[in-house]
Short mmCIF file of C-alpha atoms in Angstrom, two decimals:
data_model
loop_
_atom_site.label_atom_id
_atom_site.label_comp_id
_atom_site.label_asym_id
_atom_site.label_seq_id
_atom_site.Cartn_x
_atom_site.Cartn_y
_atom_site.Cartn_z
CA UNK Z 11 -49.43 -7.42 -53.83
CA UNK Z 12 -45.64 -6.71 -54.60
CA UNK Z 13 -43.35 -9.55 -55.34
CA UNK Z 14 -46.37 -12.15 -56.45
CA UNK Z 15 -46.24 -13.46 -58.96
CA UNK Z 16 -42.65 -14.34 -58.31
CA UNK Z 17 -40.83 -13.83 -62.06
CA UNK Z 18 -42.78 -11.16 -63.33
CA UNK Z 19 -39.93 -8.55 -63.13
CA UNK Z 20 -41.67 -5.36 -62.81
CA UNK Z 21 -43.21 -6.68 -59.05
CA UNK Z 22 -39.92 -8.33 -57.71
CA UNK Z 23 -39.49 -5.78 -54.91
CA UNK Z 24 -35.69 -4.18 -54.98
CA UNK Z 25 -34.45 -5.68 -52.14
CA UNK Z 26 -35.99 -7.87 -49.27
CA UNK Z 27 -39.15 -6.54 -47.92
CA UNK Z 28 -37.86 -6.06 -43.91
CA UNK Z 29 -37.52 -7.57 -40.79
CA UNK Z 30 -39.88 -10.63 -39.94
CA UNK Z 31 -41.89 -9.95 -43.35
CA UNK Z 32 -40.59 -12.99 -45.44
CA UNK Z 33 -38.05 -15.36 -45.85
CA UNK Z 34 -34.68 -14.40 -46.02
CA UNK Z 35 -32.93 -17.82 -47.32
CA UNK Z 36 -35.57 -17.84 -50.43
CA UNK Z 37 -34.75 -14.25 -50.88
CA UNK Z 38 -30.99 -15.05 -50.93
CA UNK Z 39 -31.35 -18.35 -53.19
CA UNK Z 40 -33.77 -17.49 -55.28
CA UNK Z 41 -33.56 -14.03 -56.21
CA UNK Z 42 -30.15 -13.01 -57.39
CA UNK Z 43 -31.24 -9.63 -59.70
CA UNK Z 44 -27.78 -8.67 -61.15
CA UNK Z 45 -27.38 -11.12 -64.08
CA UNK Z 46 -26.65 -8.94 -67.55
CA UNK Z 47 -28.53 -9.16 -70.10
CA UNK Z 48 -26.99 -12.92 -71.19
CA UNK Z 49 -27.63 -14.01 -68.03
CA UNK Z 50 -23.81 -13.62 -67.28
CA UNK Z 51 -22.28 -12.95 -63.87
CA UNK Z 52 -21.45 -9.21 -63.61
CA UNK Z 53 -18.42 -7.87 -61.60
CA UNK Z 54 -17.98 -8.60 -57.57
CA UNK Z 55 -19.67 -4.80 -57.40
CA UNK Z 56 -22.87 -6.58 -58.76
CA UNK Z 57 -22.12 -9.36 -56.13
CA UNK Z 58 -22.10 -6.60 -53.52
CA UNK Z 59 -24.98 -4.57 -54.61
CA UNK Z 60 -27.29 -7.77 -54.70
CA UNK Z 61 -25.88 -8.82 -51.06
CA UNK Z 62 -26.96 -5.49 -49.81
CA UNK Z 63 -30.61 -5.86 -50.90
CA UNK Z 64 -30.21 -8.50 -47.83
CA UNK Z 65 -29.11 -5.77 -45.54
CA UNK Z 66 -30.89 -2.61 -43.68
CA UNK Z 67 -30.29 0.30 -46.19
CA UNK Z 68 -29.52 2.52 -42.73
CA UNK Z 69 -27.60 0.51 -40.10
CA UNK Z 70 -25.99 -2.52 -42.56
CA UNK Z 71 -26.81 -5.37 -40.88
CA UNK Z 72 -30.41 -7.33 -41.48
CA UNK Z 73 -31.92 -8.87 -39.05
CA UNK Z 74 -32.90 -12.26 -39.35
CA UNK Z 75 -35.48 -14.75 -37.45
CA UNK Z 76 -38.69 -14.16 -35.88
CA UNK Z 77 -38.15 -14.60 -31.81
CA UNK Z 78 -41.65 -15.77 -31.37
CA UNK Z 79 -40.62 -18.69 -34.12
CA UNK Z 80 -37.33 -19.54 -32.67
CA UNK Z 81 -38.76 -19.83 -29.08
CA UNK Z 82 -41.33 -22.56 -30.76
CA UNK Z 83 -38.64 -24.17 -32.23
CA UNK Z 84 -36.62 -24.39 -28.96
CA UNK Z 85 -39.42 -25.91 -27.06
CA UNK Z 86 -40.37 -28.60 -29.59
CA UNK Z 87 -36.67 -29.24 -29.25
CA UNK Z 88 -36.76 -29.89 -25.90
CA UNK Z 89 -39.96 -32.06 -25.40
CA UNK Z 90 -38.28 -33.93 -27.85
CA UNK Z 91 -35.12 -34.32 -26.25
CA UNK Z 92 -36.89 -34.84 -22.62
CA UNK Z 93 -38.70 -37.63 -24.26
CA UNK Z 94 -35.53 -39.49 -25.61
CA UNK Z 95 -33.08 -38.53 -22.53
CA UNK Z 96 -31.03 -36.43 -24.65
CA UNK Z 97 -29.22 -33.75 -23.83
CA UNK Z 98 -28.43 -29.49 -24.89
CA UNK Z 99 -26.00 -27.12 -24.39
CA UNK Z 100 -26.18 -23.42 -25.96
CA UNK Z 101 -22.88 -21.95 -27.08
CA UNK Z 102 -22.27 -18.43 -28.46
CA UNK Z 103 -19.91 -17.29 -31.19
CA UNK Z 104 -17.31 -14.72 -29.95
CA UNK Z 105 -17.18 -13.43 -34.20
CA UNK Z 106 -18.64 -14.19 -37.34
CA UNK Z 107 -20.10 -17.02 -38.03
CA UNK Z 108 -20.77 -18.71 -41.77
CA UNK Z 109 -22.23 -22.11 -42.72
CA UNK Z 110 -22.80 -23.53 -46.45
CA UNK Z 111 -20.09 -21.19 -47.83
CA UNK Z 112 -19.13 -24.27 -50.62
CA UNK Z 113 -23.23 -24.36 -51.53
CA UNK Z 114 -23.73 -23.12 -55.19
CA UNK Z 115 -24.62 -19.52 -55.47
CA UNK Z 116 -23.89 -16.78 -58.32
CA UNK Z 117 -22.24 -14.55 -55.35
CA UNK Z 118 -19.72 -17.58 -55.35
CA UNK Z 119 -20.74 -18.16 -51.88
CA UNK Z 120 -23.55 -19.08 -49.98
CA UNK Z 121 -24.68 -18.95 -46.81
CA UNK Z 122 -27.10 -21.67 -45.35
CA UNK Z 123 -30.60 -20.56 -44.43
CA UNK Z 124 -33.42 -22.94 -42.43
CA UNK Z 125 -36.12 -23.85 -44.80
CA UNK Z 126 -38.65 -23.02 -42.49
CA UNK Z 127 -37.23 -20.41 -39.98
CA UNK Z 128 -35.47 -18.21 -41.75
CA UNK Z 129 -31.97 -18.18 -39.74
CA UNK Z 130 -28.49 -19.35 -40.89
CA UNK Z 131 -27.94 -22.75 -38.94
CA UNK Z 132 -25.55 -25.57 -38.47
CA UNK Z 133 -26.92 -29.17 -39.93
CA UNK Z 134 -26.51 -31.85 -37.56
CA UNK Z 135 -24.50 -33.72 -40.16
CA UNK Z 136 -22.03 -30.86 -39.94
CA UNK Z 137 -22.25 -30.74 -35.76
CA UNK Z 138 -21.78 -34.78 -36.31
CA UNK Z 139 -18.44 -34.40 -38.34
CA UNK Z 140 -17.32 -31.76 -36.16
CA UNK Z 141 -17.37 -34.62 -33.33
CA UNK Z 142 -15.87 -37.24 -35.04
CA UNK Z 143 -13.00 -35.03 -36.45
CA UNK Z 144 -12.01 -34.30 -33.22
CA UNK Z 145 -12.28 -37.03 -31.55
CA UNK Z 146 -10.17 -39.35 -34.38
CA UNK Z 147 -7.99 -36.40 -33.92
CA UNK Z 148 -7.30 -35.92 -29.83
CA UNK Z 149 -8.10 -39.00 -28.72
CA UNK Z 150 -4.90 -41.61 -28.44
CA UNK Z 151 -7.21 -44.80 -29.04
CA UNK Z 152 -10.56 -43.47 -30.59
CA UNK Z 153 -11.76 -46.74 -32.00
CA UNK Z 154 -14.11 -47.64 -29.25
CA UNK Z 155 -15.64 -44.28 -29.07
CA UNK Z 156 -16.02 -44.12 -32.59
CA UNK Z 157 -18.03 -47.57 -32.61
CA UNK Z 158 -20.44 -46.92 -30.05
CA UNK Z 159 -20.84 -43.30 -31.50
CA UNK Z 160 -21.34 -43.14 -34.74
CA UNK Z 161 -22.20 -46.99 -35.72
CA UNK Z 162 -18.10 -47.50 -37.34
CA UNK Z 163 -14.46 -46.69 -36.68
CA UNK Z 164 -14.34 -45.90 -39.95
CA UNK Z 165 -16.41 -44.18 -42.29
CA UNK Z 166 -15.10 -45.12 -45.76
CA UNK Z 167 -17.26 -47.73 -46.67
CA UNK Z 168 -13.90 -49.68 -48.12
CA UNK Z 169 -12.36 -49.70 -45.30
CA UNK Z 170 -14.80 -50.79 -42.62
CA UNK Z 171 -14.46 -54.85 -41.62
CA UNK Z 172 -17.94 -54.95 -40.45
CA UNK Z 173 -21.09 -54.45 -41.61
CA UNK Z 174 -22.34 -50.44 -41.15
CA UNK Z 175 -24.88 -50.29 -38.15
CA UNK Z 176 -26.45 -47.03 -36.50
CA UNK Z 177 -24.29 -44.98 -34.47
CA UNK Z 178 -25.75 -45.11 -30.64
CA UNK Z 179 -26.15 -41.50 -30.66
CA UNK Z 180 -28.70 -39.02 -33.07
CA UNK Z 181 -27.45 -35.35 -33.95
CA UNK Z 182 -29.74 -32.52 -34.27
CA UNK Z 183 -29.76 -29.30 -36.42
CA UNK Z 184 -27.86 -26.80 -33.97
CA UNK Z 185 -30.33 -24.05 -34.12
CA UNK Z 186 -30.16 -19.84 -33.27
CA UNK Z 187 -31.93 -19.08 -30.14
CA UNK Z 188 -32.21 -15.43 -31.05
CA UNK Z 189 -32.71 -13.86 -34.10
CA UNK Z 190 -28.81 -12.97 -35.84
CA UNK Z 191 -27.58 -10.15 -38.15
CA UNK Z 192 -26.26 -10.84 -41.22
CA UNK Z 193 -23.54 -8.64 -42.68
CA UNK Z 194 -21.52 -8.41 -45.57
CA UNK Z 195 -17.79 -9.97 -45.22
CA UNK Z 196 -14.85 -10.10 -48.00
CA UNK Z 197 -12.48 -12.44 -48.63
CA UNK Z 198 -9.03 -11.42 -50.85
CA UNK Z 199 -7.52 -14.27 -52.06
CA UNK Z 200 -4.42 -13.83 -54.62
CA UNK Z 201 -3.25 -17.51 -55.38
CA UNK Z 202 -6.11 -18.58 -57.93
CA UNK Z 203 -3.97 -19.55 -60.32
CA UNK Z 204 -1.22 -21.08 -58.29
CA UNK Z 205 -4.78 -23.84 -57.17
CA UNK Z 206 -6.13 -23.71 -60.49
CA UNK Z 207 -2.81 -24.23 -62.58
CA UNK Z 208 -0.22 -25.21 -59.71
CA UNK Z 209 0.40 -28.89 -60.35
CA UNK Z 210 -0.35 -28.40 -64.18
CA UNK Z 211 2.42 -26.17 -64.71
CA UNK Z 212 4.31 -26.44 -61.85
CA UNK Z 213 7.58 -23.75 -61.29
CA UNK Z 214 5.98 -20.85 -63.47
CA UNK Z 215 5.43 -17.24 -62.64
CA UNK Z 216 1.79 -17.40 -62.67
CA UNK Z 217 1.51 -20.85 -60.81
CA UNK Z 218 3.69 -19.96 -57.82
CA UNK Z 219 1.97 -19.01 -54.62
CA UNK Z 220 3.45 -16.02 -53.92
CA UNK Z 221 3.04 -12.62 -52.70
CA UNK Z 222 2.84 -10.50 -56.44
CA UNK Z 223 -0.61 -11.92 -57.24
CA UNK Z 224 -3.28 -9.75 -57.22
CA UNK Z 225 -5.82 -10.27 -54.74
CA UNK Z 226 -9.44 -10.79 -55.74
CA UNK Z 227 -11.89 -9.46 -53.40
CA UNK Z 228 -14.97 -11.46 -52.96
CA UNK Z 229 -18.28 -10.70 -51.31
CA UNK Z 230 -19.84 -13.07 -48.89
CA UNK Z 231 -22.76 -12.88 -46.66
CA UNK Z 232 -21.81 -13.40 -43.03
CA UNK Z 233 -23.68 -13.86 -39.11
CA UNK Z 234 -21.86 -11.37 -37.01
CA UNK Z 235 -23.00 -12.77 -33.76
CA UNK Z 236 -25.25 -16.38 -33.12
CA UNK Z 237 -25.68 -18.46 -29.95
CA UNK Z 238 -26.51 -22.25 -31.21
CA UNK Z 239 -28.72 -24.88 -29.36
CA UNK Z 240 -26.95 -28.03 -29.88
CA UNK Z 241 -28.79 -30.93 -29.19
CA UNK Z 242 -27.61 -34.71 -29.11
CA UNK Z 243 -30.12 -37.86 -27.84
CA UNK Z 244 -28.75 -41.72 -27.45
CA UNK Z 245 -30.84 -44.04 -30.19
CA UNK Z 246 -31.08 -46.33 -26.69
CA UNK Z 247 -31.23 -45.56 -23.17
CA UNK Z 248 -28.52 -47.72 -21.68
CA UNK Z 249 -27.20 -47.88 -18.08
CA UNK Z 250 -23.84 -45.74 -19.18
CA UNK Z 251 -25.91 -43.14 -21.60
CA UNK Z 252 -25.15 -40.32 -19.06
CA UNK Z 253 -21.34 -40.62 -19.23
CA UNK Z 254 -21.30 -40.99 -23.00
CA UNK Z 255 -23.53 -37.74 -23.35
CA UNK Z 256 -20.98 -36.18 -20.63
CA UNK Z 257 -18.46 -37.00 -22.73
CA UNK Z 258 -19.66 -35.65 -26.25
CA UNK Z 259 -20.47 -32.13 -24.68
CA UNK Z 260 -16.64 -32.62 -23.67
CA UNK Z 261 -15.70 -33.43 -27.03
CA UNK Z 262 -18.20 -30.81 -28.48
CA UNK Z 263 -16.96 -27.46 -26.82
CA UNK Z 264 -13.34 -28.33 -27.04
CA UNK Z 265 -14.23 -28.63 -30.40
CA UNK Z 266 -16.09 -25.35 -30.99
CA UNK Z 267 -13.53 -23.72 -29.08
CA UNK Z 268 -10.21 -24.27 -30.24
CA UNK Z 269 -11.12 -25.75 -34.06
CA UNK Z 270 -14.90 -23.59 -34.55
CA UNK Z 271 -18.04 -24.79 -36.74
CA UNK Z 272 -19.00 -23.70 -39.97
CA UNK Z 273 -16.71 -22.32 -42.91
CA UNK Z 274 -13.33 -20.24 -42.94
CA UNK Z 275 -12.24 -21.23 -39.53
CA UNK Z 276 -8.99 -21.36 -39.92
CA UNK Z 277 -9.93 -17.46 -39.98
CA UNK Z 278 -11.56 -16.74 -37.14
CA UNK Z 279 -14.80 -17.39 -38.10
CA UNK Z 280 -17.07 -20.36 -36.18
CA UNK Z 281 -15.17 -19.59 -33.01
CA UNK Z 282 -17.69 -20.49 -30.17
CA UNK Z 283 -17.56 -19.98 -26.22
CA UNK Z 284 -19.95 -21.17 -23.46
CA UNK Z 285 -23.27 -19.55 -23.45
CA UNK Z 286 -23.08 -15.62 -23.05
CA UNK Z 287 -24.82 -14.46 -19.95
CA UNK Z 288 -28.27 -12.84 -22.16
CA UNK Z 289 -28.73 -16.08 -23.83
CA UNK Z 290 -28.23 -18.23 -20.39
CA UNK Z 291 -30.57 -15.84 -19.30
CA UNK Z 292 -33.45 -16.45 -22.44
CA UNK Z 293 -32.93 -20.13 -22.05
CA UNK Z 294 -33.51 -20.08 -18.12
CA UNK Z 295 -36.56 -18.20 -18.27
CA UNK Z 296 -38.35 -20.24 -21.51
CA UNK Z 297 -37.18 -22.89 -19.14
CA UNK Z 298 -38.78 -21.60 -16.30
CA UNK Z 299 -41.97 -21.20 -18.67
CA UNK Z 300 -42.04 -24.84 -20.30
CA UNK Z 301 -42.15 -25.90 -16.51
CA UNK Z 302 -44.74 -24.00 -15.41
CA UNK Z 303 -47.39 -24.48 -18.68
CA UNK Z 304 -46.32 -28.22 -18.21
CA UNK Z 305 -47.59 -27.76 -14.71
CA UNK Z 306 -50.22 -26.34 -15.11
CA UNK Z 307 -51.54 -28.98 -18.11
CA UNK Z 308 -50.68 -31.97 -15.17
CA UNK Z 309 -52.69 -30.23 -13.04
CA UNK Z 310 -55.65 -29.65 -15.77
CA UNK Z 311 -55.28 -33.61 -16.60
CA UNK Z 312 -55.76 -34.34 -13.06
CA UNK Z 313 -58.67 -32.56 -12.42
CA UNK Z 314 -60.24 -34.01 -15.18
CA UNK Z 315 -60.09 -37.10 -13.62
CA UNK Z 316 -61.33 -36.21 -10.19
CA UNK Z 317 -64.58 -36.31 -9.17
CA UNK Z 318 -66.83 -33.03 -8.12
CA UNK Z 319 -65.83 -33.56 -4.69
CA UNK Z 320 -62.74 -34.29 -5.04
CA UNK Z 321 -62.18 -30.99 -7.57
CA UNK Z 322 -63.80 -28.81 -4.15
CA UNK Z 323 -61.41 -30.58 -1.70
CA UNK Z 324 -58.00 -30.07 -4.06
CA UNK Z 325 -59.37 -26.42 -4.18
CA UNK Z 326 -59.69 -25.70 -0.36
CA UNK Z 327 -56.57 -27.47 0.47
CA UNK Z 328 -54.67 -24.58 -2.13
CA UNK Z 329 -57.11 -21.87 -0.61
CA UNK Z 330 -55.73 -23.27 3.14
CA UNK Z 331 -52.52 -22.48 1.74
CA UNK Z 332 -53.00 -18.86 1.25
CA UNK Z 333 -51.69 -16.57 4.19
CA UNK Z 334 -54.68 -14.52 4.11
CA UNK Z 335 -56.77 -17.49 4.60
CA UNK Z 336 -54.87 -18.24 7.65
CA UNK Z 337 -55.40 -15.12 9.37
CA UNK Z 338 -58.33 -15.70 12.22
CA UNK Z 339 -59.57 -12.39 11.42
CA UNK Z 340 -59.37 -11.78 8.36
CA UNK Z 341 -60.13 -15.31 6.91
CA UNK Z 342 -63.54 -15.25 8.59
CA UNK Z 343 -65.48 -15.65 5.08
CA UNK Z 344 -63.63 -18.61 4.41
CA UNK Z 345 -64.07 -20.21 7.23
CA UNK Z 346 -67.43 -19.57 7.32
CA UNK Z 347 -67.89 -20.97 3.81
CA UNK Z 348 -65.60 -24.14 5.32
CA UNK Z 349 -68.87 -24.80 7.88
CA UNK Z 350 -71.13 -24.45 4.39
CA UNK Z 351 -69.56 -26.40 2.45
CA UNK Z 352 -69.08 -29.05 5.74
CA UNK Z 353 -73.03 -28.88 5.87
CA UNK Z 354 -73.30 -29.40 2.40
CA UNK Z 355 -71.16 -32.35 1.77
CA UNK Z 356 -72.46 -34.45 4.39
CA UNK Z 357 -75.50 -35.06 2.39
CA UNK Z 358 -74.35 -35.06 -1.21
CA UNK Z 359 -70.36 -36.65 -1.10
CA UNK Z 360 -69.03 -39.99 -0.41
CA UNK Z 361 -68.28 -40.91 2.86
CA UNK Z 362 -64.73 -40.91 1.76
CA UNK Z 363 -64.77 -37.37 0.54
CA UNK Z 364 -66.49 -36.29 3.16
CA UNK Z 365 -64.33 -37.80 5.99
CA UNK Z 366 -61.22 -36.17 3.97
CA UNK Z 367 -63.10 -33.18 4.10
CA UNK Z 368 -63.40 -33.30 8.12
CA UNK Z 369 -60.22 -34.00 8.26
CA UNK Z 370 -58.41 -31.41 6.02
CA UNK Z 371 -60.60 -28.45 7.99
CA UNK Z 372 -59.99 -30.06 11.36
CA UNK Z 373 -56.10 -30.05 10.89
CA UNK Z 374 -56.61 -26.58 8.93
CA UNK Z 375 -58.43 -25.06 12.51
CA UNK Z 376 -55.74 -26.74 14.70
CA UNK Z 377 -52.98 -25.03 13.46
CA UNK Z 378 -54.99 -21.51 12.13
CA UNK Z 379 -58.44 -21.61 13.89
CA UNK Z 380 -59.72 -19.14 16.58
CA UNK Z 381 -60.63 -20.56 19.60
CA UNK Z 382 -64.35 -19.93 18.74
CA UNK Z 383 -63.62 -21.46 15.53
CA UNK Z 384 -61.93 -24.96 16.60
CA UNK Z 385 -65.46 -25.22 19.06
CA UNK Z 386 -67.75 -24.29 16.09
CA UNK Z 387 -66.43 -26.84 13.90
CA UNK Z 388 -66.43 -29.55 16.58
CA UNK Z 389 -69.84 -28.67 17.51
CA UNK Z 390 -70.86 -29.26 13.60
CA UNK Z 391 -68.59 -32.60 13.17
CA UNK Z 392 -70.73 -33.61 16.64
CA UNK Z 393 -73.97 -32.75 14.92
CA UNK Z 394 -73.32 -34.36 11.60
CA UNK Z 395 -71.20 -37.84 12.38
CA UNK Z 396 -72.76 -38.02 16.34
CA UNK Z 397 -69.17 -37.94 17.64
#
């Protein structure tokens, strides 16, 4: 099989397999090819050629995420979140979008890949920060809010009075709902020296930041469209948990709107908006889904615990429902079988069950029944109970 063992050079495919057929993130981590023979980082044309073993050799942009994995990892999401009364919104990015740019990488920047799905995401430490740097920001007294939030008003350990303590609310990794294409960006920046030599030798040619540097172009691997999940649930349910989760999605899209998540914002990149209308539309139908299988399982679970009878009885009262089965005419085999199963029950259910049963068909025939039909089945009640 190519690829495997991993460092045997001769089977290291040339560039990552394809869509959905591995790992992207261990690709991009683990398998930089364009060292020299010292092991010495080549030019930013070796940066390039390695980033484009990432992309499709025809239309540019890879692919990334498997939508069958993603939809998993939405669901678990939300159980979990139903379970501790959090809450989710879905924004999407109106540009590019880049996370773990400052991460080690011999490209000079990375890009931040899920361990186990494969998709550049935002860690819910970084969706965390982005809260509380806005709110110590834009808000005139942001102690308070700070406190209940995040456990401190302060989060330098040296200057806290109190002792650190949980923050009432948990943030979650804000994951891709779909899967995202990754492309290759470039950034040209010209003032190296003046940040690498600027306060060293301050007033000099080279250390000025000015406009006759050279600029440096360097690769970067980029996610040219994403819509995020983010997810937020209070550590405990109090009376006023609503408002403070009402307030944090507040806080959170003014946030992603006029500052943006993720690197280079000040950019462009990381810019989000609400939810565009095809992803409002993918969450509203696994929605739709979750509801129904978690129906359906109630419904399993309760006939599990009902008796024989009471499994028969739960069936013809969704049969009665049925329009067909209303019809005088053509519901005749159904009643028929009503008058069967009548006959049968009387001997073999509870009197319980069996009066429910009575009832249920004699309120199904009032309202449905032919004439001949209501006097057939009070003829039978007659000849069973002696009423």
């Amino acid at each position: 099989m190519d690829g495997i063992p991993l460092y045997q050079e001769s089977r290291i495919p040339k560039r990552f397999l394809a869509e959905a057929q591995g790992h992207p993130g261990l690709w991009f981590e683990r398998f930089y090819n364009q060292y020299s023979a010292d092991f010495s980082l080549e030019s930013s044309e070796s940066k390039i050629n390695f980033l484009k073993t990432l992309c499709h050799p025809e239309r540019g942009a890879l692919r990334v995420g498997i939508p069958y994995e993603l939809r998993k990892a939405w669901v678990r999401q939300k159980n979990m979140l139903e379970h501790c009364h959090g809450r989710q919104w879905v924004f999407s990015s109106d540009w590019h979008f880049v996370t773990g740019l400052g991460n080690a990488h011999p490209v000079e920047n990375a890009l931040l890949f899920h361990p186990t799905l494969g998709v550049p995401y935002l860690p819910g430490s970084s969706v965390k920060g982005l809260v509380r740097a806005w709110i110590e920001l834009h808000l005139p007294e942001p102690e308070a809010a700070l406190k209940r939030i995040f456990g401190s008003a302060n989060k330098e350990p040296a200057g806290s009075d109190n002792s650190f303590e949980a923050g009432e609310i948990m943030f979650f990794d804000a994951l891709p709902i779909a899967p995202v294409e990754l492309v290759i960006d470039t950034m040209t920046p010209h003032m190296g020296q003046w940040y690498e030599q600027g306060a060293e030798f301050p007033g000099t040619k080279a250390s000025l930041p000015a406009d006759w540097h050279d600029p440096v172009p360097v690769p970067f691997l980029a996610v040219k469209r994403v819509s995020l999940a983010f997810s937020v649930a209070p550590r405990v349910k109090r009376e006023d948990t609503d408002e403070l989760l009402a307030f944090i999605h507040q806080v959170l899209e003014s946030a992603l709107l006029h500052a943006g998540a993720g690197a280079k914002t000040a950019a462009g990149y990381g810019s989000f908006n609400s939810c565009s209308y095809d992803a409002a539309k993918m969450i509203k139908g696994w929605t739709q889904e979750v509801e129904e299988s978690r129906a359906a399982q109630q419904k399993e679970a309760r006939l599990k615990a009902m008796s024989p009878a009471q499994q028969i009885l739960m069936s013809l009262e969704a049969d009665m429902q049925k329009s067909e089965m209303q019809n005088p005419s053509s519901g005749g085999v159904f009643h028929n079988a009503l008058f069967d199963q009548i006959r049968s029950a009387a001997t073999e259910w509870s009197t319980e069950d069996f009066t429910a049963l009575l009832e249920l068909t004699h309120d199904f025939f009032k309202q449905h029944g032919s004439k001949a039909k209501r006097k057939e089945f009070n003829q039978l009640k007659r000849e069973l109970v002696g009423e």
